[in-house]
Short mmCIF file of C-alpha atoms in Angstrom, two decimals:
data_model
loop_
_atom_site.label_atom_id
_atom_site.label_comp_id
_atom_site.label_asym_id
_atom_site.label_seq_id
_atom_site.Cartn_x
_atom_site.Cartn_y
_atom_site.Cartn_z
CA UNK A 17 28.65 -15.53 -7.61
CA UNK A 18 25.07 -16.35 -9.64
CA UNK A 19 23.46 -13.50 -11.23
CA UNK A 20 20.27 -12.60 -9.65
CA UNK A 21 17.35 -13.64 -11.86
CA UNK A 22 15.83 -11.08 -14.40
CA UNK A 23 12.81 -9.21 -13.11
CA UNK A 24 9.42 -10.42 -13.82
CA UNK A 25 7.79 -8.16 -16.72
CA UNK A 26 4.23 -7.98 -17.21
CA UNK A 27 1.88 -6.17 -19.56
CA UNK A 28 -0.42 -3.35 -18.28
CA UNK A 29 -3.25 -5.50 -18.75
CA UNK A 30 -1.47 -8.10 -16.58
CA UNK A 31 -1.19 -5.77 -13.60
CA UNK A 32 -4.81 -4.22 -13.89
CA UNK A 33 -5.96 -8.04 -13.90
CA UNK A 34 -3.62 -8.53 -11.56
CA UNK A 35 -4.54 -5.37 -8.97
CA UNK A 36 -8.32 -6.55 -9.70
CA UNK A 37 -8.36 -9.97 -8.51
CA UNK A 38 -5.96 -9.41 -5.67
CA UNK A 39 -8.77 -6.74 -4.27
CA UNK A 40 -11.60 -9.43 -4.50
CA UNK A 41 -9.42 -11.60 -2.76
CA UNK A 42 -8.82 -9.72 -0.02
CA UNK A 43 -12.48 -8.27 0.56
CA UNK A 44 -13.40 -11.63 -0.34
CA UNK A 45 -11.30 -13.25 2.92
CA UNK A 46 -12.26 -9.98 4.66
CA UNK A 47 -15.81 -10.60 4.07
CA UNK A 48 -15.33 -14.11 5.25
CA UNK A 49 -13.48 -13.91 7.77
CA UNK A 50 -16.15 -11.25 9.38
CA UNK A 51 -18.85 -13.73 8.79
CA UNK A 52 -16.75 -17.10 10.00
CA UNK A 53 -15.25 -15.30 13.31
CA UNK A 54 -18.69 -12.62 13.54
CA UNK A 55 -16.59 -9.97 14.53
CA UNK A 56 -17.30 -5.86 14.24
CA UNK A 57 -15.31 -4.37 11.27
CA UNK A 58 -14.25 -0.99 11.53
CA UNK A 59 -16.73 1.52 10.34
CA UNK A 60 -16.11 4.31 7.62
CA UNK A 61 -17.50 6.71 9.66
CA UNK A 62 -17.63 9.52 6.94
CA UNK A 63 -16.90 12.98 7.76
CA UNK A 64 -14.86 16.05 7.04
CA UNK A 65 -12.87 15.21 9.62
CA UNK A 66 -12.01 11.82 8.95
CA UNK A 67 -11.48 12.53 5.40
CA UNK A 68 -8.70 15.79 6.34
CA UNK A 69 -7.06 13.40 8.29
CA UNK A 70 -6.50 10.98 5.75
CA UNK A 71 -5.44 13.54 3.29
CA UNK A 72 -3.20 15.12 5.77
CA UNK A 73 -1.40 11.16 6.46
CA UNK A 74 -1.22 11.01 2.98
CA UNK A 75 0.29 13.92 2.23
CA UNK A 76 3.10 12.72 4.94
CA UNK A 77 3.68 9.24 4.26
CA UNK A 78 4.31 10.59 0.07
CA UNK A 79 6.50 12.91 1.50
CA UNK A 80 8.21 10.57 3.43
CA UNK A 81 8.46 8.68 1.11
CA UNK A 82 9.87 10.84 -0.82
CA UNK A 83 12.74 11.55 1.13
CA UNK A 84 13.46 7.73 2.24
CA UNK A 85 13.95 7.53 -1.54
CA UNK A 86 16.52 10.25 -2.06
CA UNK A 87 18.50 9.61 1.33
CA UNK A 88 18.58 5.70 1.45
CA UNK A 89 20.26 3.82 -1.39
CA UNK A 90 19.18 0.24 -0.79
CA UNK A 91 15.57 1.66 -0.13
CA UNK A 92 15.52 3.27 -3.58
CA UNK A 93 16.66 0.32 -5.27
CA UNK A 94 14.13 -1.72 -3.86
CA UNK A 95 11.10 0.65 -4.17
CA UNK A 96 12.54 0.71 -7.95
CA UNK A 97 12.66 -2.83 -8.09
CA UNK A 98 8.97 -3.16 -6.68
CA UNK A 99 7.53 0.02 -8.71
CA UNK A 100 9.05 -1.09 -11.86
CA UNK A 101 7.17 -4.22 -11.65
CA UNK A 102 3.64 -2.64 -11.03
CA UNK A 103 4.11 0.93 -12.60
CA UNK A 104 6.17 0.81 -15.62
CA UNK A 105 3.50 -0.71 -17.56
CA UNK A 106 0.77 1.23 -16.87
CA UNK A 107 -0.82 4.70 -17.88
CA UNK A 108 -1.50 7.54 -15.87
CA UNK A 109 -5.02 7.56 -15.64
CA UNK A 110 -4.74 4.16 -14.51
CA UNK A 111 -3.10 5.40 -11.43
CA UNK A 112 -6.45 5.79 -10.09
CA UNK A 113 -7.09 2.26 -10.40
CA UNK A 114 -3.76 1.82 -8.06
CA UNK A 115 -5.36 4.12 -5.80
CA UNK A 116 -8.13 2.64 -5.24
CA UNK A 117 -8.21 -0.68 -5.89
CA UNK A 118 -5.33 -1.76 -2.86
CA UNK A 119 -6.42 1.08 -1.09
CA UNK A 120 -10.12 -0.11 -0.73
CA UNK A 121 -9.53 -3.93 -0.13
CA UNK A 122 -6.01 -3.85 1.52
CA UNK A 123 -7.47 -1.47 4.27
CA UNK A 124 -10.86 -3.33 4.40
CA UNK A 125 -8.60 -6.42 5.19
CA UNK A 126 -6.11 -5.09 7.49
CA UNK A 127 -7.66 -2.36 8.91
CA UNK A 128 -10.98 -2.67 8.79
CA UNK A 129 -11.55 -6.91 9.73
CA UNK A 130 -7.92 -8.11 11.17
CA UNK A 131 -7.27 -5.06 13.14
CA UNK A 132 -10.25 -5.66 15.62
CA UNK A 133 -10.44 -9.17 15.40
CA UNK A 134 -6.44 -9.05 16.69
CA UNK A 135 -7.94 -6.91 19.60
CA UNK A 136 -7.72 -3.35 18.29
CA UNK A 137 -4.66 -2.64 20.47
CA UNK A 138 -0.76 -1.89 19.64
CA UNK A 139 -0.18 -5.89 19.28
CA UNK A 140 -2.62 -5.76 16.71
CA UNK A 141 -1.54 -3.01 15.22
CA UNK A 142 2.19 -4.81 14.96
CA UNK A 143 1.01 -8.18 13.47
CA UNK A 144 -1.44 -6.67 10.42
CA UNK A 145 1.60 -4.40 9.59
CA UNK A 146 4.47 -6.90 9.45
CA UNK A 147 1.45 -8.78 7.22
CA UNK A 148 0.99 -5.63 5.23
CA UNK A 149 4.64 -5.27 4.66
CA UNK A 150 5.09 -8.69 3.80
CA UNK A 151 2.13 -8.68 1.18
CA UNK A 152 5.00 -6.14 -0.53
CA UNK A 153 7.22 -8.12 -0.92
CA UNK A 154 9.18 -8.52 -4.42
CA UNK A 155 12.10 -10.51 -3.07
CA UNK A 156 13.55 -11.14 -0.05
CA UNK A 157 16.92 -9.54 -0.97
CA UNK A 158 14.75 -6.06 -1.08
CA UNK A 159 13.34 -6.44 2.52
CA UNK A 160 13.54 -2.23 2.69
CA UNK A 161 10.84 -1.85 0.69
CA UNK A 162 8.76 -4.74 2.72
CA UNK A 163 10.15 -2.89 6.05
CA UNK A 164 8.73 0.40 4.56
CA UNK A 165 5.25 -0.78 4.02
CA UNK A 166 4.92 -2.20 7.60
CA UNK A 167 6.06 0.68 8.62
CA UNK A 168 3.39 2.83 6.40
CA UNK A 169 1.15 0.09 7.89
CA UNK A 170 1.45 1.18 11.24
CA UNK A 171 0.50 4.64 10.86
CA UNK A 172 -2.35 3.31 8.88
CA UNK A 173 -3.02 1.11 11.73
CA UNK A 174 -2.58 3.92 14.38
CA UNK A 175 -4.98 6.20 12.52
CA UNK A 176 -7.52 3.55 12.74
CA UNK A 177 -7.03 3.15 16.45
CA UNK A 178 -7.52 6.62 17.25
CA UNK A 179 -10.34 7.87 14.93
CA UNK A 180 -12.43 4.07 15.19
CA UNK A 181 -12.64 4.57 10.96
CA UNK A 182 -11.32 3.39 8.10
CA UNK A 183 -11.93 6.37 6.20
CA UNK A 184 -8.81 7.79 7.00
CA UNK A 185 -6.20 5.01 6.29
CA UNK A 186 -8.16 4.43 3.23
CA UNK A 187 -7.96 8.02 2.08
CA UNK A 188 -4.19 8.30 2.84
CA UNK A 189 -3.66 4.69 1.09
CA UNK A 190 -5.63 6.15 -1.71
CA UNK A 191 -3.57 9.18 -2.19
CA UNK A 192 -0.10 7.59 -1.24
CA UNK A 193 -0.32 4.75 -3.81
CA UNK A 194 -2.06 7.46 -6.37
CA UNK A 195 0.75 10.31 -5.76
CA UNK A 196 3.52 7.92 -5.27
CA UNK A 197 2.78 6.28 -8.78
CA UNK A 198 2.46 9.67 -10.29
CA UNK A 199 5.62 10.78 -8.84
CA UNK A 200 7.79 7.82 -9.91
CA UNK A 201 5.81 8.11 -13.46
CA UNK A 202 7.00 11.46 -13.96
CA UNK A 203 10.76 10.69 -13.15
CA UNK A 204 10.60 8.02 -15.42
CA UNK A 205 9.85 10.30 -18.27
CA UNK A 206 12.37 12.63 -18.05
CA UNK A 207 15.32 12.70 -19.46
CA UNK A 208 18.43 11.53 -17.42
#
């Protein structure tokens, strides 16, 4: 039996640069792939509305979150394995940067441009999330974590459908990956 190999480490300035390009990349393809294909992106559509209902998905998903990670085993591991990665070298105030910066471009991309170019329909909504959960991905031996984004995808994808915006899904992305950080931040911290 081989040992697995040792996690990848990186510096906090590593994953800022890191979270930075990765969301000009994907507004980047977004941007072209609007402009190659001319198709409609989703709108913002700002209001009240819109925005409560983002804050109310985010407020679930971090919950559910939540309890995924105290009732599954395997799932904690692999968010662990995942969060370590992205959050152990960063600060808390640069958990708004991890708020917005994937929640901005990733939704822009999935969302906002492949979404209705895949037909804005359930099919659609299947395909950008398996993508989505794929995209968080540390290893293939912690596919839970992967099966949990898609999954978190989905609703994102759902809320789009229904309200024809992306300012909810990018709210509740927002506040997920801002809360979630926080959370797992904090745990860190204390003492065992």
């Amino acid at each position: 039996m081989t040992n697995p190999p040792p996690p990848i480490v990186l510096s906090r300035s590593q994953v800022l640069v890191v979270m930075l390009v990765t969301a000009f990349l994907l507004i980047g393809l977004g941007k072209l792939w609007v402009f190659v294909l001319e198709v409609p992106n989703v709108p913002l559509n700002i209001s009240w509305q819109n925005f409560a209902i983002g804050l109310g998905l985010g407020c679930l998903v971090s919950l559910a979150s939540y309890l995924v990670y105290q009732v599954w085993a395997d799932y904690r591991t692999a968010a662990n394995t995942y969060l370590e990665m992205v959050l152990k070298p960063l600060e808390m105030p640069d958990l708004i940067w991890l708020g917005l910066l994937p929640g901005l471009s990733e939704e822009f991309l999935f969302r906002g441009v492949a979404l209705p170019s895949l037909g804005m329909n359930w099919t659609a909504i299947a395909i950008t999330s398996v993508v989505f959960g794929i995209l968080h991905m540390a290893e293939m031996r912690y596919w839970q974590y992967t099966l949990w984004a898609a999954l978190v995808g989905a609703g994102f994808g759902t809320v789009t459908l229904y309200t024809n915006s992306l300012l909810p899904a990018v709210t509740a992305h927002i506040l997920t990956n801002s809360l979630s950080g926080m959370i797992w931040k904090l745990r860190q911290e204390q003492p065992n």
